Short mmCIF file of C-alpha atoms and ligand atoms in Angstrom, two decimals:
data_model
loop_
_atom_site.label_atom_id
_atom_site.label_comp_id
_atom_site.label_asym_id
_atom_site.label_seq_id
_atom_site.Cartn_x
_atom_site.Cartn_y
_atom_site.Cartn_z
CA MET A 1 29.53 -19.58 10.30
CA GLY A 2 29.69 -17.51 7.14
CA ALA A 3 26.67 -15.89 5.62
CA ASP A 4 27.10 -17.90 2.43
CA THR A 5 24.50 -20.50 3.29
CA ILE A 6 21.81 -18.25 4.82
CA ASP A 7 19.87 -15.54 3.05
CA LYS A 8 18.34 -13.47 5.88
CA VAL A 9 20.81 -12.40 8.51
CA LEU A 10 21.27 -9.79 11.21
CA MET A 11 24.41 -7.92 10.23
CA THR A 12 26.18 -4.63 10.70
CA GLY A 13 26.25 -2.40 7.65
CA ASN A 14 29.97 -2.96 7.26
CA GLU A 15 29.63 -6.75 7.26
CA ALA A 16 26.62 -6.65 4.96
CA MET A 17 28.45 -4.50 2.41
CA ALA A 18 31.41 -6.87 2.51
CA GLU A 19 29.23 -9.95 2.01
CA ALA A 20 27.37 -8.18 -0.80
CA GLY A 21 30.71 -7.44 -2.44
CA ILE A 22 31.64 -11.12 -2.45
CA ARG A 23 28.17 -12.01 -3.73
CA ALA A 24 28.53 -9.42 -6.49
CA GLY A 25 31.51 -11.37 -7.75
CA CYS A 26 34.25 -9.24 -6.24
CA ARG A 27 37.35 -11.42 -6.10
CA ALA A 28 39.97 -8.82 -5.15
CA TYR A 29 39.62 -6.67 -2.06
CA PHE A 30 42.39 -4.39 -0.81
CA GLY A 31 42.06 -2.25 2.29
CA TYR A 32 43.61 -0.69 5.32
CA PRO A 33 42.03 -0.46 8.79
CA ILE A 34 40.24 2.65 9.95
CA THR A 35 37.29 3.08 12.29
CA PRO A 36 34.29 3.06 11.69
CA GLN A 37 34.90 0.87 8.61
CA ASN A 38 37.01 -1.92 10.18
CA GLU A 39 34.38 -4.66 10.17
CA LEU A 40 34.17 -4.50 6.38
CA LEU A 41 37.89 -5.22 6.05
CA GLU A 42 37.77 -7.87 8.79
CA TYR A 43 34.84 -9.61 7.11
CA MET A 44 36.70 -9.62 3.82
CA SER A 45 39.80 -11.07 5.45
CA ALA A 46 37.73 -13.93 6.85
CA HIS A 47 35.54 -14.67 3.83
CA MET A 48 37.32 -13.59 0.65
CA PRO A 49 39.80 -16.49 0.69
CA GLN A 50 36.88 -18.95 0.97
CA ALA A 51 35.35 -17.36 -2.13
CA GLY A 52 38.61 -18.05 -3.96
CA GLY A 53 39.48 -14.36 -4.12
CA ALA A 54 42.36 -12.20 -2.97
CA PHE A 55 42.35 -10.24 0.26
CA ILE A 56 45.27 -8.01 1.06
CA GLN A 57 45.65 -5.65 3.97
CA ALA A 58 47.86 -3.18 2.16
CA GLU A 59 50.60 -1.07 3.75
CA SER A 60 48.48 2.06 3.26
CA GLU A 61 45.28 3.33 1.71
CA ILE A 62 47.27 4.56 -1.27
CA ALA A 63 48.70 1.10 -1.84
CA ALA A 64 45.23 -0.43 -1.53
CA ILE A 65 43.61 1.76 -4.18
CA ASN A 66 46.53 1.16 -6.55
CA MET A 67 46.15 -2.59 -6.04
CA CYS A 68 42.52 -2.07 -7.11
CA TYR A 69 43.82 -0.32 -10.24
CA GLY A 70 45.95 -3.36 -11.04
CA ALA A 71 43.29 -5.96 -10.32
CA SER A 72 40.69 -4.04 -12.29
CA ALA A 73 43.06 -3.70 -15.25
CA ALA A 74 43.29 -7.49 -15.19
CA GLY A 75 39.50 -7.67 -15.49
CA VAL A 76 38.64 -8.71 -11.92
CA ARG A 77 35.76 -7.15 -9.99
CA THR A 78 37.57 -5.22 -7.28
CA MET A 79 36.67 -3.21 -4.21
CA THR A 80 38.23 -1.14 -1.46
CA SER A 81 36.79 0.62 1.55
CA SER A 82 37.85 3.19 4.08
CA SER A 83 36.62 6.15 6.08
CA SER A 84 37.06 9.86 5.39
CA PRO A 85 40.80 10.49 6.03
CA GLY A 86 41.63 7.22 4.28
CA ILE A 87 39.42 8.13 1.33
CA SER A 88 41.37 11.40 0.96
CA LEU A 89 44.48 9.27 0.51
CA LYS A 90 42.73 7.15 -2.12
CA MET A 91 41.70 10.15 -4.19
CA GLU A 92 44.84 10.15 -6.32
CA GLY A 93 44.25 6.50 -7.22
CA ILE A 94 40.57 7.13 -7.91
CA SER A 95 41.53 9.81 -10.43
CA TYR A 96 43.94 7.36 -12.12
CA ILE A 97 41.26 4.67 -12.19
CA ALA A 98 38.81 7.12 -13.77
CA GLY A 99 41.49 8.23 -16.24
CA ALA A 100 42.26 4.63 -17.22
CA ASP A 101 38.53 3.86 -17.62
CA LEU A 102 38.59 1.08 -15.04
CA PRO A 103 35.67 -0.21 -12.98
CA CYS A 104 36.16 -0.17 -9.20
CA VAL A 105 33.87 0.01 -6.16
CA ILE A 106 34.87 2.22 -3.24
CA VAL A 107 32.99 2.31 0.07
CA ASN A 108 33.35 5.40 2.26
CA VAL A 109 32.03 4.91 5.80
CA VAL A 110 32.12 8.63 6.51
CA ARG A 111 33.24 9.96 9.91
CA GLY A 112 33.53 13.41 11.45
CA GLY A 113 36.09 15.75 9.88
CA PRO A 114 38.03 17.62 8.61
CA GLY A 115 41.45 16.19 9.39
CA LEU A 116 41.35 13.20 11.68
CA GLY A 117 38.03 14.51 13.00
CA ASN A 118 36.48 11.71 15.00
CA ILE A 119 34.85 8.32 14.50
CA ALA A 120 31.21 9.39 14.74
CA PRO A 121 28.77 9.44 11.76
CA ALA A 122 28.91 12.48 9.45
CA GLN A 123 28.22 13.59 5.87
CA GLY A 124 31.11 15.98 5.40
CA ASP A 125 32.52 14.11 2.39
CA TYR A 126 29.66 14.94 0.02
CA PHE A 127 31.69 17.55 -1.87
CA GLN A 128 34.71 15.27 -2.09
CA ALA A 129 32.63 12.39 -3.45
CA THR A 130 30.39 14.25 -5.89
CA LYS A 131 32.48 17.20 -7.07
CA GLY A 132 35.84 15.65 -7.80
CA GLY A 133 38.08 14.87 -4.87
CA GLY A 134 40.87 13.73 -7.12
CA HIS A 135 42.42 15.78 -9.91
CA GLY A 136 41.29 16.17 -13.49
CA ASP A 137 37.97 16.06 -15.31
CA TYR A 138 36.31 12.95 -14.07
CA ARG A 139 33.02 11.98 -12.53
CA MET A 140 32.18 9.18 -10.15
CA ILE A 141 28.75 7.63 -9.63
CA VAL A 142 27.94 8.08 -5.93
CA LEU A 143 25.21 6.11 -4.18
CA GLY A 144 23.90 7.18 -0.75
CA PRO A 145 22.11 4.28 0.99
CA SER A 146 19.93 5.04 4.00
CA THR A 147 19.39 1.53 5.38
CA ILE A 148 21.54 -1.58 5.57
CA PRO A 149 19.39 -3.59 3.13
CA GLU A 150 19.76 -0.70 0.71
CA ALA A 151 23.52 -0.50 1.26
CA THR A 152 23.65 -4.20 0.36
CA GLU A 153 21.69 -3.61 -2.86
CA HIS A 154 23.89 -0.64 -3.65
CA VAL A 155 27.02 -2.74 -3.54
CA MET A 156 25.53 -5.12 -6.13
CA LEU A 157 24.40 -2.16 -8.24
CA ALA A 158 27.75 -0.39 -7.88
CA PHE A 159 29.58 -3.33 -9.43
CA GLU A 160 27.13 -3.42 -12.34
CA LEU A 161 27.41 0.31 -12.97
CA ALA A 162 31.19 0.30 -12.62
CA ASP A 163 31.47 -2.42 -15.27
CA LYS A 164 28.85 -0.88 -17.53
CA TYR A 165 30.36 2.62 -17.58
CA ARG A 166 33.97 1.61 -16.87
CA GLY A 167 34.67 3.93 -13.97
CA PRO A 168 34.85 4.16 -10.18
CA VAL A 169 31.58 3.99 -8.21
CA MET A 170 31.38 5.07 -4.59
CA ILE A 171 29.00 4.04 -1.83
CA LEU A 172 28.77 7.05 0.48
CA ALA A 173 27.71 5.54 3.82
CA ASP A 174 28.48 6.86 7.30
CA GLY A 175 29.56 5.64 10.73
CA MET A 176 25.99 4.95 11.72
CA LEU A 177 25.22 2.77 8.69
CA GLY A 178 28.52 0.98 9.14
CA GLN A 179 28.00 0.13 12.80
CA MET A 180 24.24 -0.39 12.98
CA MET A 181 22.74 -3.88 12.73
CA GLU A 182 19.64 -4.69 10.69
CA PRO A 183 18.08 -7.83 9.21
CA VAL A 184 19.21 -8.12 5.60
CA VAL A 185 18.04 -10.44 2.88
CA LEU A 186 21.26 -11.16 1.08
CA PRO A 187 21.29 -11.05 -2.72
CA LYS A 188 21.89 -14.16 -4.80
CA PRO A 189 25.60 -14.69 -5.47
CA VAL A 190 26.91 -13.83 -8.91
CA ASP A 191 29.35 -16.26 -10.49
CA PRO A 192 32.20 -14.09 -11.85
CA ALA A 193 32.59 -16.53 -14.76
CA THR A 194 29.12 -15.58 -16.03
CA LEU A 195 29.80 -11.82 -16.14
CA PRO A 196 30.08 -10.05 -19.50
CA ALA A 197 33.58 -10.30 -21.01
CA LYS A 198 35.99 -7.38 -20.70
CA PRO A 199 37.81 -7.32 -24.04
CA TRP A 200 39.97 -4.39 -22.87
CA ALA A 201 41.39 -6.28 -19.87
CA LEU A 202 45.02 -7.32 -19.53
CA THR A 203 44.65 -11.06 -19.65
CA GLY A 204 47.78 -11.99 -21.61
CA ALA A 205 48.24 -10.97 -25.25
CA LYS A 206 48.98 -14.39 -26.67
CA GLY A 207 47.44 -14.56 -30.11
CA ARG A 208 46.01 -11.04 -30.06
CA GLU A 209 47.08 -7.41 -30.13
CA PRO A 210 48.20 -6.25 -26.66
CA ASN A 211 45.73 -4.13 -24.68
CA ILE A 212 46.98 -0.96 -23.05
CA VAL A 213 45.52 0.39 -19.81
CA THR A 214 46.77 3.89 -19.01
CA SER A 215 45.70 7.38 -18.07
CA PHE A 216 48.82 8.93 -19.66
CA TYR A 217 48.45 10.63 -23.07
CA LEU A 218 51.23 13.09 -23.86
CA ASP A 219 49.64 14.21 -27.09
CA PRO A 220 46.91 16.80 -26.28
CA GLU A 221 44.84 15.71 -29.28
CA GLU A 222 44.84 12.14 -28.07
CA LEU A 223 44.03 13.06 -24.46
CA ASN A 224 41.28 15.34 -25.69
CA MET A 225 39.79 12.43 -27.62
CA MET A 226 39.84 10.19 -24.54
CA ASP A 227 38.36 12.93 -22.34
CA VAL A 228 35.58 13.77 -24.77
CA LYS A 229 34.68 10.10 -25.07
CA ARG A 230 34.51 9.80 -21.29
CA GLU A 231 32.43 12.98 -21.06
CA SER A 232 29.84 11.53 -23.40
CA ARG A 233 29.62 8.52 -21.12
CA TYR A 234 29.05 10.87 -18.18
CA ARG A 235 26.17 12.55 -20.07
CA GLN A 236 24.69 9.10 -20.63
CA ILE A 237 24.96 8.40 -16.88
CA GLU A 238 23.22 11.69 -16.10
CA GLU A 239 20.37 10.66 -18.38
CA GLN A 240 20.00 7.07 -17.25
CA GLU A 241 21.22 6.62 -13.71
CA VAL A 242 19.43 9.26 -11.61
CA ARG A 243 17.88 7.57 -8.59
CA TYR A 244 15.73 9.12 -5.88
CA GLU A 245 12.72 8.45 -3.68
CA GLU A 246 9.75 10.66 -2.95
CA HIS A 247 7.79 10.17 0.25
CA GLU A 248 4.48 11.97 0.92
CA THR A 249 5.31 14.78 -1.49
CA ALA A 250 2.01 14.85 -3.44
CA ASP A 251 0.20 17.35 -1.18
CA ALA A 252 3.24 18.70 0.70
CA THR A 253 3.83 22.40 1.34
CA VAL A 254 7.27 21.77 2.81
CA VAL A 255 9.65 19.06 1.66
CA ILE A 256 12.82 17.86 3.35
CA ALA A 257 15.74 17.00 1.07
CA ALA A 258 18.04 14.55 2.82
CA TYR A 259 20.13 11.51 1.94
CA GLY A 260 21.59 8.55 3.82
CA SER A 261 21.08 8.26 7.58
CA VAL A 262 19.48 11.70 7.77
CA ALA A 263 16.78 10.67 5.29
CA ARG A 264 15.95 7.80 7.58
CA ILE A 265 15.46 10.20 10.50
CA ALA A 266 13.50 12.54 8.22
CA ARG A 267 10.93 9.80 7.53
CA THR A 268 10.10 9.84 11.25
CA VAL A 269 9.83 13.64 11.07
CA VAL A 270 7.32 13.37 8.21
CA LYS A 271 5.17 11.07 10.35
CA MET A 272 5.39 13.39 13.37
CA ALA A 273 4.60 16.49 11.29
CA ARG A 274 1.63 14.83 9.57
CA GLY A 275 0.31 13.91 13.02
CA GLU A 276 0.26 17.63 13.80
CA GLY A 277 -1.42 18.50 10.50
CA ILE A 278 1.73 19.80 8.80
CA LYS A 279 1.93 18.70 5.17
CA LEU A 280 5.53 17.58 5.09
CA GLY A 281 7.19 15.39 2.48
CA LEU A 282 10.63 13.98 1.82
CA LEU A 283 12.76 13.82 -1.29
CA ARG A 284 15.67 11.46 -0.85
CA PRO A 285 18.41 11.56 -3.47
CA ILE A 286 19.74 8.00 -3.83
CA SER A 287 22.28 8.74 -6.54
CA LEU A 288 24.22 11.77 -5.28
CA TRP A 289 25.94 11.93 -8.63
CA PRO A 290 24.10 12.05 -10.93
CA PHE A 291 21.99 14.31 -8.72
CA PRO A 292 18.18 14.35 -9.11
CA TYR A 293 17.94 18.00 -10.22
CA ALA A 294 14.80 17.57 -12.34
CA PRO A 295 12.59 15.89 -9.68
CA LEU A 296 13.58 18.57 -7.17
CA ARG A 297 12.76 21.30 -9.66
CA ALA A 298 9.33 19.73 -10.26
CA ILE A 299 8.59 19.67 -6.51
CA ALA A 300 9.88 23.22 -6.05
CA ASP A 301 7.13 24.51 -8.34
CA ARG A 302 4.41 23.39 -5.93
CA VAL A 303 5.85 23.83 -2.41
CA ASP A 304 6.74 26.80 -0.20
CA ALA A 305 10.10 25.50 0.97
CA ILE A 306 12.59 22.70 0.50
CA LEU A 307 14.54 22.26 3.71
CA THR A 308 17.86 20.48 3.22
CA VAL A 309 19.05 18.58 6.29
CA GLU A 310 22.57 17.19 6.46
CA MET A 311 25.18 16.09 8.97
CA ASN A 312 27.57 18.76 7.68
CA ALA A 313 27.81 22.53 7.29
CA GLY A 314 25.80 22.58 4.05
CA GLN A 315 27.06 20.65 1.02
CA MET A 316 24.20 18.91 -0.81
CA VAL A 317 22.17 22.09 -0.22
CA GLU A 318 24.24 23.69 -3.02
CA ASP A 319 22.87 21.13 -5.47
CA VAL A 320 19.36 21.62 -4.10
CA ARG A 321 19.67 25.38 -4.62
CA LEU A 322 21.01 24.83 -8.13
CA ALA A 323 17.92 22.75 -8.91
CA VAL A 324 15.36 24.96 -7.17
CA ALA A 325 16.75 28.42 -8.00
CA GLU A 326 14.07 30.97 -7.04
CA ARG A 327 11.11 28.59 -7.27
CA ALA A 328 10.86 28.05 -3.48
CA GLN A 329 12.70 28.88 -0.29
CA THR A 330 15.76 26.67 0.24
CA PRO A 331 16.72 26.81 3.92
CA PHE A 332 19.36 24.54 5.42
CA TYR A 333 19.69 22.77 8.75
CA GLY A 334 22.88 20.94 9.62
CA VAL A 335 24.67 19.42 12.58
CA LEU A 336 28.44 19.10 12.78
CA GLY A 337 31.13 17.26 14.66
CA GLY A 338 29.71 13.78 14.23
CA LEU A 339 26.47 14.67 15.98
CA VAL A 340 23.22 13.17 14.69
CA PRO A 341 20.06 15.32 14.50
CA THR A 342 17.01 14.06 16.39
CA PRO A 343 13.55 14.04 14.79
CA LYS A 344 12.54 16.78 17.25
CA ASP A 345 15.41 19.03 16.11
CA ILE A 346 14.36 18.66 12.49
CA LEU A 347 10.64 19.14 13.21
CA ARG A 348 11.42 22.40 14.99
CA GLU A 349 13.16 23.64 11.82
CA VAL A 350 10.31 22.44 9.60
CA LYS A 351 7.83 24.48 11.66
CA ARG A 352 9.67 27.67 10.77
CA TYR A 353 8.64 27.21 7.15
CA ALA A 354 5.30 25.40 7.46
CA GLY A 355 1.99 27.23 7.31
CA MET B 1 17.08 -4.58 46.87
CA PRO B 2 18.84 -7.23 44.75
CA ARG B 3 22.32 -6.17 43.84
CA GLY B 4 23.94 -6.61 40.50
CA ALA B 5 27.03 -5.95 38.49
CA ILE B 6 27.89 -5.83 34.84
CA ILE B 7 30.93 -6.61 32.75
CA VAL B 8 31.45 -4.74 29.48
CA ASP B 9 33.33 -6.53 26.71
CA LYS B 10 35.46 -3.54 25.81
CA GLU B 11 36.31 -4.72 22.31
CA ARG B 12 32.65 -5.21 21.44
CA CYS B 13 31.50 -1.82 22.78
CA LYS B 14 31.12 0.88 20.11
CA GLY B 15 30.41 3.71 22.54
CA CYS B 16 26.90 4.37 21.23
CA GLY B 17 25.65 5.22 24.72
CA LEU B 18 22.28 3.43 24.44
CA CYS B 19 22.84 1.44 27.64
CA LEU B 20 23.62 4.64 29.45
CA VAL B 21 20.30 6.16 28.45
CA PHE B 22 18.27 3.09 29.41
CA CYS B 23 19.84 2.23 32.79
CA PRO B 24 17.16 3.18 35.33
CA GLN B 25 19.75 3.49 38.13
CA ASP B 26 22.19 5.88 36.46
CA VAL B 27 24.96 3.34 36.91
CA LEU B 28 26.76 3.74 33.61
CA ALA B 29 29.05 6.34 32.10
CA PHE B 30 31.68 6.62 29.40
CA SER B 31 35.00 5.58 30.90
CA GLY B 32 37.33 7.74 28.85
CA GLU B 33 39.18 4.52 28.03
CA HIS B 34 39.33 3.80 24.30
CA ASN B 35 39.31 0.32 22.77
CA ARG B 36 41.25 -0.88 19.73
CA SER B 37 38.75 0.81 17.40
CA SER B 38 39.07 4.06 19.41
CA TYR B 39 35.58 3.86 20.87
CA ASP B 40 35.11 5.38 24.32
CA VAL B 41 33.80 2.33 26.21
CA VAL B 42 31.19 2.26 28.92
CA CYS B 43 31.94 1.52 32.59
CA MET B 44 30.10 1.41 35.92
CA LYS B 45 30.35 4.88 37.42
CA HIS B 46 28.04 4.05 40.34
CA PRO B 47 28.41 0.27 40.79
CA GLU B 48 26.65 0.39 44.16
CA GLN B 49 23.41 1.42 42.45
CA CYS B 50 23.21 -1.52 40.04
CA THR B 51 20.20 -3.76 40.63
CA GLY B 52 21.11 -6.31 37.97
CA CYS B 53 17.89 -5.58 36.08
CA GLY B 54 19.57 -6.34 32.74
CA PHE B 55 18.10 -3.42 30.80
CA CYS B 56 21.56 -2.35 29.65
CA ALA B 57 22.36 -5.80 28.24
CA GLN B 58 19.00 -5.99 26.47
CA THR B 59 19.52 -2.56 24.96
CA CYS B 60 23.08 -3.06 23.79
CA PRO B 61 22.98 -3.71 20.03
CA ASP B 62 26.39 -5.33 20.13
CA ILE B 63 25.83 -7.78 22.98
CA ALA B 64 28.73 -6.21 24.84
CA ILE B 65 27.25 -6.40 28.34
CA GLU B 66 27.06 -9.36 30.70
CA VAL B 67 24.88 -8.96 33.80
CA TYR B 68 25.40 -10.65 37.16
CA ARG B 69 22.75 -10.72 39.85
CA GLN B 70 23.44 -11.51 43.52
CA LYS B 71 21.61 -14.61 44.70
CA LYS B 72 18.88 -14.03 47.28
CA PRO B 73 20.11 -15.28 50.66
CA LYS B 74 18.40 -18.66 51.46
CA ASP B 75 17.34 -17.77 55.00
CA GLY B 76 15.35 -14.81 53.76
CA SER B 77 17.22 -12.32 55.92
S1 SF4 C 401 21.82 -4.12 35.14
FE1 SF4 C 401 20.24 -2.50 35.29
S2 SF4 C 401 20.95 -1.20 36.93
FE2 SF4 C 401 22.70 -2.46 36.37
S3 SF4 C 401 23.82 -1.21 34.89
FE3 SF4 C 401 22.43 -2.53 33.71
S4 SF4 C 401 20.59 -1.29 33.43
FE4 SF4 C 401 21.78 -0.31 35.08
S1 SF4 C 402 24.95 -0.08 24.36
FE1 SF4 C 402 26.63 -1.57 24.13
S2 SF4 C 402 27.88 -0.75 22.46
FE2 SF4 C 402 26.55 0.91 23.14
S3 SF4 C 402 27.79 2.01 24.69
FE3 SF4 C 402 26.57 0.50 25.82
S4 SF4 C 402 27.89 -1.30 25.97
FE4 SF4 C 402 28.78 0.01 24.39
#
């Protein structure tokens, strides 16, 4: 039975994100199999046709992202998903989509890397997602969910933001979020017919001037104009779309900065530390771009240390250090290879900076 | 001691290793055999030690384990 008739279901993250995509009004999904993301694609293949949409298992990741480009240009809410090595392949297309000002939702169920790496959960794609990845001056809104209900909400939000700002939006999940099961209250389905019109879309030029969707401007003046316009939209995103969560930070002397699955583990660490009388808090960036620099800076003024914990060799910590500067210590603790830190591991690190 | 055995649905197993941690008899291990999604699936390394307690099946988040328990002999011997 599909999840279309029930609202609270036990689902893997991958399935929940797929169902949320359909409920968000996505009617064109293109993908290519890769573990640990497969269930998302499989769910789409089973349920997208019933929703009256298009599902295509493309011949490659590159083909899939370019199909998204086409569908989005035609005004359809479109989505693709993959895992790290596959996302690298999509980066060219993502740059084109950004350059053509097209909305598109991309889910990255991150696995260990670099190269083929492995299929275990990791956060090694933070740089790729938030600092470019593809070529040219573009930005991509990146959301880092830490639970499956949140991943579901993020898919709905990603489609809204992609349409609003006309650009690619990425959900940066990981192998754990993709594979884990949790009860999810599914969002109410959106009828694509009720979505705001897209006057720029290629819907047939009968009776009107033709629209052009392109990222190619040979004249530097013209390209400059397009780029500057896009940049001003990015500034607007930085002002309006910063999302984060603070947990027990009011009286904290040490604060953990962590996103995604690690933030979930860090919540347990906060509880353990508080039980031992250590005033520990957590700041969880939810939007990884735009990054919550200002809230981190505000916390830095009143704590001794902000410990960044990641499942990588230290990527988000660069943004934390940019925000904090010399206001507090900014140590880093990371695990590599697709390993997941335990609460005990993190608490041991916290104790080096507490008290 | 009642004897048991388990069957792992290899295509459902995601190699998370939870069953391995919770088996009180140290029966389970990773097999080194990879399924279609490339997960290293679990197998019975020490089948003779399995009591059929079912902990592994209860722990498995993906319902990949089926447990069989030997019937008690009727004559009580
Ligand atoms: S049934 Fe019990 S003893 Fe047998 S493998 Fe499972 S947990 Fe171990
Ligand atoms: S708990 Fe289930 S999914 Fe995890 S390793 Fe054991 S059999 Fe496989």
